[in-house]
Amino acid sequence: MDVKNQMRIHSFETLGAVDGPGIRFVIFAQGCHLKCKYCQNRDTWDVNCGTIYDIKDLVKRIERYTAYMRGNGGITI
């Protein structure tokens, strides 16, 4: 994996309303090493799972939802 141009992703939430202010595009990254005791997303810990995306493809995917995020929304990773 090219760590400068790619990212390992667990999943997306396209119209999230609880991970920050406004309507959000949420990216759940795969391969968390923190292993917090009360983690709600333990399935994101395994560094060998998930799908590898090119950053430019992620940007294109996010751009499809910019109309919903205008004003108070945004992106949460």
Short mmCIF file of C-alpha atoms in Angstrom, two decimals:
data_model
loop_
_atom_site.label_atom_id
_atom_site.label_comp_id
_atom_site.label_asym_id
_atom_site.label_seq_id
_atom_site.Cartn_x
_atom_site.Cartn_y
_atom_site.Cartn_z
CA MET A 1 0.00 0.00 0.00
CA ASP A 2 1.24 3.48 -0.92
CA VAL A 3 0.73 5.32 2.42
CA LYS A 4 1.06 8.75 0.79
CA ASN A 5 -1.66 8.18 -1.81
CA GLN A 6 -3.86 5.46 -0.37
CA MET A 7 -5.92 4.79 2.73
CA ARG A 8 -7.36 1.58 4.19
CA ILE A 9 -11.09 2.12 4.82
CA HIS A 10 -13.50 0.10 6.95
CA SER A 11 -16.70 1.87 5.86
CA PHE A 12 -18.47 5.13 5.02
CA GLU A 13 -21.50 6.92 6.39
CA THR A 14 -22.83 9.38 3.85
CA LEU A 15 -25.36 11.48 5.76
CA GLY A 16 -24.08 11.25 9.32
CA ALA A 17 -25.62 13.50 11.94
CA VAL A 18 -23.89 12.43 15.18
CA ASP A 19 -20.14 12.61 14.41
CA GLY A 20 -19.82 16.38 14.36
CA PRO A 21 -21.93 19.44 13.60
CA GLY A 22 -24.34 19.41 10.67
CA ILE A 23 -24.61 16.72 8.00
CA ARG A 24 -21.29 14.85 7.72
CA PHE A 25 -19.54 12.46 5.38
CA VAL A 26 -17.97 9.98 7.82
CA ILE A 27 -14.98 7.81 6.93
CA PHE A 28 -14.19 4.93 9.27
CA ALA A 29 -10.50 4.13 8.79
CA GLN A 30 -9.25 0.56 9.20
CA GLY A 31 -6.25 -0.40 11.33
CA CYS A 32 -6.51 1.48 14.62
CA HIS A 33 -3.69 0.66 17.03
CA LEU A 34 -5.13 2.51 20.06
CA LYS A 35 -7.45 -0.33 21.13
CA CYS A 36 -9.41 1.88 23.54
CA LYS A 37 -11.11 -0.08 26.32
CA TYR A 38 -14.63 1.17 25.48
CA CYS A 39 -14.24 1.34 21.70
CA GLN A 40 -17.54 1.11 19.79
CA ASN A 41 -15.78 0.09 16.57
CA ARG A 42 -13.52 -2.83 17.52
CA ASP A 43 -13.96 -4.28 14.02
CA THR A 44 -11.75 -1.42 12.75
CA TRP A 45 -8.69 -2.57 14.74
CA ASP A 46 -7.36 -5.27 12.36
CA VAL A 47 -4.70 -3.68 10.12
CA ASN A 48 -5.13 -6.42 7.50
CA CYS A 49 -8.85 -5.84 6.86
CA GLY A 50 -10.72 -3.11 5.04
CA THR A 51 -10.51 -1.86 1.48
CA ILE A 52 -7.62 0.19 0.09
CA TYR A 53 -8.76 3.39 -1.65
CA ASP A 54 -6.72 5.91 -3.60
CA ILE A 55 -7.03 9.34 -1.97
CA LYS A 56 -8.13 10.88 -5.29
CA ASP A 57 -10.99 8.34 -5.47
CA LEU A 58 -12.00 9.22 -1.89
CA VAL A 59 -12.14 12.90 -2.82
CA LYS A 60 -14.38 12.11 -5.82
CA ARG A 61 -16.67 10.08 -3.58
CA ILE A 62 -16.90 12.89 -1.02
CA GLU A 63 -17.57 15.51 -3.71
CA ARG A 64 -20.85 13.76 -4.59
CA TYR A 65 -22.21 14.78 -1.18
CA THR A 66 -21.00 18.38 -0.90
CA ALA A 67 -24.52 19.78 -1.49
CA TYR A 68 -25.69 18.08 1.72
CA MET A 69 -22.70 19.30 3.75
CA ARG A 70 -22.92 22.99 2.81
CA GLY A 71 -23.14 25.44 5.67
CA ASN A 72 -22.59 23.61 8.93
CA GLY A 73 -21.60 20.10 7.71
CA GLY A 74 -18.29 18.55 6.82
CA ILE A 75 -16.12 15.45 6.85
CA THR A 76 -15.24 13.30 9.86
CA ILE A 77 -12.47 10.69 9.71
#
